[in-house]
mmCIF file of C-alpha atoms in Angstrom:
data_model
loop_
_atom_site.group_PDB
_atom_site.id
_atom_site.type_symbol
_atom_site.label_atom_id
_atom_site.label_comp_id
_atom_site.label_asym_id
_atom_site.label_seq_id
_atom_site.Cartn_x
_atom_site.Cartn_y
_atom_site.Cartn_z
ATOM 1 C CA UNK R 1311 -58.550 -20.563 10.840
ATOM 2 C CA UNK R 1312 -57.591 -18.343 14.178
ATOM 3 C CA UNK R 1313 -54.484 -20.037 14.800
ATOM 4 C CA UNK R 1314 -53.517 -19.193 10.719
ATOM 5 C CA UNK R 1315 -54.230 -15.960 10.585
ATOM 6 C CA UNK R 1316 -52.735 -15.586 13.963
ATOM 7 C CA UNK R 1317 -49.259 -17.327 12.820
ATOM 8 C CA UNK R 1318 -49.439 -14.980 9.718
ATOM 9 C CA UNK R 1319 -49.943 -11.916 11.752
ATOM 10 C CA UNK R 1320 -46.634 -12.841 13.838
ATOM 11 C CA UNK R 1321 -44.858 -13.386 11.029
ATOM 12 C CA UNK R 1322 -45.621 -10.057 9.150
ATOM 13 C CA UNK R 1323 -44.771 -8.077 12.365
ATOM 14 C CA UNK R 1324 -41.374 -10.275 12.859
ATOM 15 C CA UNK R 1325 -40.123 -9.753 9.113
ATOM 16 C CA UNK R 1326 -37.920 -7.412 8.554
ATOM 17 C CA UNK R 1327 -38.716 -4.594 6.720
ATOM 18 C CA UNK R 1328 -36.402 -4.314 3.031
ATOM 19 C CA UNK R 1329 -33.374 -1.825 3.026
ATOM 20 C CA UNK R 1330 -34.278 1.731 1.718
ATOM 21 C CA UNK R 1331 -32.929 1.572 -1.541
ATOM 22 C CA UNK R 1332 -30.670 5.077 -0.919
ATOM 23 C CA UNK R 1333 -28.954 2.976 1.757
ATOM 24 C CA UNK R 1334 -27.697 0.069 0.464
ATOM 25 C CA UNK R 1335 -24.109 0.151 -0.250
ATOM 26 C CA UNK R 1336 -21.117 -2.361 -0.313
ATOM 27 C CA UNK R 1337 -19.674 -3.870 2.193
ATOM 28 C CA UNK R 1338 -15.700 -3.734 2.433
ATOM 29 C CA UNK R 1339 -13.974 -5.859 4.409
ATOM 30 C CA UNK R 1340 -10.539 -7.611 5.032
ATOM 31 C CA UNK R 1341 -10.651 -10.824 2.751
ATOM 32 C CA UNK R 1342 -12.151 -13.693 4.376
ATOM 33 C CA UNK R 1343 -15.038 -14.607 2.168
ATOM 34 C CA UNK R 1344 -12.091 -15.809 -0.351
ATOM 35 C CA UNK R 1345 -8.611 -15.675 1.843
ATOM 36 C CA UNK R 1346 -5.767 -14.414 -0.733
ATOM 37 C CA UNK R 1347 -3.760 -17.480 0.676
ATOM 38 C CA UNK R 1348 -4.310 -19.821 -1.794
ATOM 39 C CA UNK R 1349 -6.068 -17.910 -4.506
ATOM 40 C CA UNK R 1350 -3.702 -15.204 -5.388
ATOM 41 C CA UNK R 1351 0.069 -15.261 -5.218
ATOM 42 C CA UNK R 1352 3.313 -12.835 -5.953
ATOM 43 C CA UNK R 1353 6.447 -14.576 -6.948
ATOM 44 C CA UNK R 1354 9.881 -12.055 -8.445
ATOM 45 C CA UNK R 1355 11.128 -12.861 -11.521
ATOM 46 C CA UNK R 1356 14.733 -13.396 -12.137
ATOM 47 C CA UNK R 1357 14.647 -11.346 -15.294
ATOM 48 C CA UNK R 1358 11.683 -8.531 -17.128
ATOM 49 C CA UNK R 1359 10.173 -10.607 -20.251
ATOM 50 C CA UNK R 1360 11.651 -10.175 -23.577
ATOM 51 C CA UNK R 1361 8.800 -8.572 -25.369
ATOM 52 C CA UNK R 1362 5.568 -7.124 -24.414
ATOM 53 C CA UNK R 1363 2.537 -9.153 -25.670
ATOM 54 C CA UNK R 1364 -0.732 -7.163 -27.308
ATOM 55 C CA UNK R 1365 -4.028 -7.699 -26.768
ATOM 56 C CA UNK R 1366 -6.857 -7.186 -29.255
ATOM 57 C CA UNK R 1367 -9.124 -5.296 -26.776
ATOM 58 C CA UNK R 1368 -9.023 -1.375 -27.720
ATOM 59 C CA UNK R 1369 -9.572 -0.716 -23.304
ATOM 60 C CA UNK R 1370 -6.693 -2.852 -22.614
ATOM 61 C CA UNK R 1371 -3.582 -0.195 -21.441
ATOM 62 C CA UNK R 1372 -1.063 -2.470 -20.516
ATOM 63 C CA UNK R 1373 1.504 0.762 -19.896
ATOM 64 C CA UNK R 1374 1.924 2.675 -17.084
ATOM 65 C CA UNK R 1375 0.737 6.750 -18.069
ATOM 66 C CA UNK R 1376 4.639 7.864 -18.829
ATOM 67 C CA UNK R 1377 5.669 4.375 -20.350
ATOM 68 C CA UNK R 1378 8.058 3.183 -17.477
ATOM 69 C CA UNK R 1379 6.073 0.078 -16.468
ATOM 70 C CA UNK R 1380 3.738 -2.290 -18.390
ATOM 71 C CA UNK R 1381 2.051 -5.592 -17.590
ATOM 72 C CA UNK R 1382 0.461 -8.349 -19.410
ATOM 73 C CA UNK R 1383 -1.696 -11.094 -19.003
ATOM 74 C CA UNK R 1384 0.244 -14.849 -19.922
ATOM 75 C CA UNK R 1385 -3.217 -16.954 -18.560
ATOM 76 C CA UNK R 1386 -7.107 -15.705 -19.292
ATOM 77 C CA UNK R 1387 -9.936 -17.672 -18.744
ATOM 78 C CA UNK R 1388 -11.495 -19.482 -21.951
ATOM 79 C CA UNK R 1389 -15.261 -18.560 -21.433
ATOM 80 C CA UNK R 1390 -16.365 -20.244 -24.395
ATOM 81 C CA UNK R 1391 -15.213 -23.890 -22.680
ATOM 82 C CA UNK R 1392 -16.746 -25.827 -19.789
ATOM 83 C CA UNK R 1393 -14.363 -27.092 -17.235
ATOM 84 C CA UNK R 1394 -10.752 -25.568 -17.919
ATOM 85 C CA UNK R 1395 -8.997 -23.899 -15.048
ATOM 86 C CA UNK R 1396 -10.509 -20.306 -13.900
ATOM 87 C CA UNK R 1397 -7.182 -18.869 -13.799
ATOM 88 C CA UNK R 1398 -5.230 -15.411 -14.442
ATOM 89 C CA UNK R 1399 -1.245 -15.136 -14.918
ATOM 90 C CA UNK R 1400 -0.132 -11.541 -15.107
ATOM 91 C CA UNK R 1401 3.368 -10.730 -15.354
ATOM 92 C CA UNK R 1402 3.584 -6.666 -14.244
ATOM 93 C CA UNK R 1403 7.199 -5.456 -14.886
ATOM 94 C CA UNK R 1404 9.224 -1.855 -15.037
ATOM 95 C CA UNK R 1405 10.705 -0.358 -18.992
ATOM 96 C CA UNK R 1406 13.331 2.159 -17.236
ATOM 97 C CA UNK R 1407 15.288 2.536 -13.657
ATOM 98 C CA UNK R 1408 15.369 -0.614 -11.537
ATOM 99 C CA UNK R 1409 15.034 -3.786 -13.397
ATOM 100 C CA UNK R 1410 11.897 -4.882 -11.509
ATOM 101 C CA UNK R 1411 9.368 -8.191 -12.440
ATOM 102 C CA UNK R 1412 6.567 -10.052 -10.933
ATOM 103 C CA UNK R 1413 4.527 -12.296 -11.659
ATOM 104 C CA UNK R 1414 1.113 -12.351 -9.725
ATOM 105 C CA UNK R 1415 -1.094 -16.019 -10.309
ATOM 106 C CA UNK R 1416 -4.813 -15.918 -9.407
ATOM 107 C CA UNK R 1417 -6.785 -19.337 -9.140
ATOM 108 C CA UNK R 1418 -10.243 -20.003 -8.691
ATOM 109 C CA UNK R 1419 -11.362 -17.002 -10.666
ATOM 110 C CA UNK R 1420 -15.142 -16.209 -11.615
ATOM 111 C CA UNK R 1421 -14.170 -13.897 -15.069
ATOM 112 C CA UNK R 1422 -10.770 -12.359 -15.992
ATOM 113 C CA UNK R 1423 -8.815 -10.098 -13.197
ATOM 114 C CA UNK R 1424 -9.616 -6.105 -14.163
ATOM 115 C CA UNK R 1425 -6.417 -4.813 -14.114
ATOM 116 C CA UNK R 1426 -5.888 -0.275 -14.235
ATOM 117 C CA UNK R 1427 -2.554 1.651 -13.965
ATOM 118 C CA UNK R 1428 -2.860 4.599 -11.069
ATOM 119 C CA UNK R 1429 0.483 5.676 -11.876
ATOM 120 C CA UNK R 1430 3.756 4.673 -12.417
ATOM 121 C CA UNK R 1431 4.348 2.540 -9.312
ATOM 122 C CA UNK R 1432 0.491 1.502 -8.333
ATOM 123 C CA UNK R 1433 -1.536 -0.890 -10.665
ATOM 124 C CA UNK R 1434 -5.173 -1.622 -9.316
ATOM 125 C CA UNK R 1435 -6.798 -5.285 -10.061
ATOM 126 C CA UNK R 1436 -9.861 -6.645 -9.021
ATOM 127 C CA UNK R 1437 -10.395 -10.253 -9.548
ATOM 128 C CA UNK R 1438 -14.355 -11.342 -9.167
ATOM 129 C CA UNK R 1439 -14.848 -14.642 -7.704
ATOM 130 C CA UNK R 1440 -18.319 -14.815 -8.211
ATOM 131 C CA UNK R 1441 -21.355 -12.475 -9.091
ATOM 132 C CA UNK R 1442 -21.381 -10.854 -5.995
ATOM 133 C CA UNK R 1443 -17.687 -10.969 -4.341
ATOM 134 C CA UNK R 1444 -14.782 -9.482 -5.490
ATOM 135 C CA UNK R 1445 -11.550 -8.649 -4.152
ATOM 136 C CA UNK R 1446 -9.912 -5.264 -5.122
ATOM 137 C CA UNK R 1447 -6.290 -5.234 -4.600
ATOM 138 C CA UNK R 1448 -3.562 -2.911 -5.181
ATOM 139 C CA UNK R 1449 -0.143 -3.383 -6.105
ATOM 140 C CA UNK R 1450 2.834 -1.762 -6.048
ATOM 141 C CA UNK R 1451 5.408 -2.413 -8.978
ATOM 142 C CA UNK R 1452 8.670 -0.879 -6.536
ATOM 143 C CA UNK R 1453 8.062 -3.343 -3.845
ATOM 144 C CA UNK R 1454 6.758 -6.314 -4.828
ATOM 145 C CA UNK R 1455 3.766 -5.832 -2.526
ATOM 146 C CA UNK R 1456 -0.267 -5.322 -1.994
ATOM 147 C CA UNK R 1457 -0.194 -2.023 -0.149
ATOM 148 C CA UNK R 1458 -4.519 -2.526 -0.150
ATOM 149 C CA UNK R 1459 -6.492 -5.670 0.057
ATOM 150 C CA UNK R 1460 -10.313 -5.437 0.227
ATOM 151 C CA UNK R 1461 -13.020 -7.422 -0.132
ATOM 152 C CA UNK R 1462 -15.882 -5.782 -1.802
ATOM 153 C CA UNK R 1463 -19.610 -7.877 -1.182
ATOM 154 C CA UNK R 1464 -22.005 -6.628 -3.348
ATOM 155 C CA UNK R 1465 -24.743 -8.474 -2.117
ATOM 156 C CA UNK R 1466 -26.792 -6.031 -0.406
ATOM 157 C CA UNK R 1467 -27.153 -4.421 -3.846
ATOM 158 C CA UNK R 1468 -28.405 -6.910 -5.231
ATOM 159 C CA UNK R 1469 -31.782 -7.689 -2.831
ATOM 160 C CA UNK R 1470 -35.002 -6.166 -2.928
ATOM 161 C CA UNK R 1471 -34.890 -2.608 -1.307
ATOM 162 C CA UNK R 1472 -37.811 0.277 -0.408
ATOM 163 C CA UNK R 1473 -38.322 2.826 -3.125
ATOM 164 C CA UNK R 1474 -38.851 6.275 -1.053
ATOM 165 C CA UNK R 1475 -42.299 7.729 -2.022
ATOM 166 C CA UNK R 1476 -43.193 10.974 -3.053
ATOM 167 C CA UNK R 1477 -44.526 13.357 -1.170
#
């Protein structure tokens, strides 16, 4: 009975103490969690697509704010079926000035790459690879390039933290 309530009162002094729940944040890093090599890829296209598709969803903006660049999305993820590919094709291209295409593949996907205009040049995406990991990635349309690649883990949000008591 000692030796128990002994081991217990070890173990409550070792364990650490849960995050305040002001302080948790998330944790940015360079992407190693889920390397962009092999999950995410930019290849130019020879020519910008003939037509621009629509999508039914009222949030979806595929145009840039002053109409000179668009995207759209050629591969989405089928929630509603088990076991087909987890993958995103999204062909971002410019409407005026240089004739400019890409087309940027993402594999191994956890729910459909977000995808934002900043402005004319700069689209953001973020594509989730799980419930807690995402990568946020920004692109620019003039060079072909990420200029930002970040992994964002949420998982410090997501365990039990200290409320901070009244006083």
């Amino acid at each position: 009975m000692r030796h128990t309530a002994l081991a217990l009162l070890i173990l409550a002094c070792n364990a650490q103490a849960a995050p305040r729940c002001d302080a948790v944040s998330v944790e940015y890093s360079a992407p190693r969690l889920v390397p962009l090599a092999g999950h995410v890829s930019v290849k130019r296209l020879a020519a910008r697509p003939e037509r621009e598709l629509d999508d039914s969803d009222p949030e979806y903006k595929p145009r840039s704010p002053h109409d000179t660049a668009a995207f759209h999305r050629l591969v989405t993820i089928d929630s509603t079926k088990e076991g087909v590919p987890r993958v995103n094709t999204i062909e971002i291209y410019t409407l005026q000035g240089p004739k400019r295409a890409w087309r940027l593949d993402f594999a191994e996907l956890a729910q459909n790459v977000e995808v934002q205009w900043l402005n004319e040049d700069l689209l953001f995406l973020r594509a989730w690879w799980g419930r807690i990991v995402s990568t946020e990635l920004l692109f620019e349309v003039s060079s072909g390039r990420f200029l930002y690649a970040k992994e964002a883990n949420y998982g410090l949000m997501i365990q039990p933290c200290e409320e901070l008591q009244a006083k």
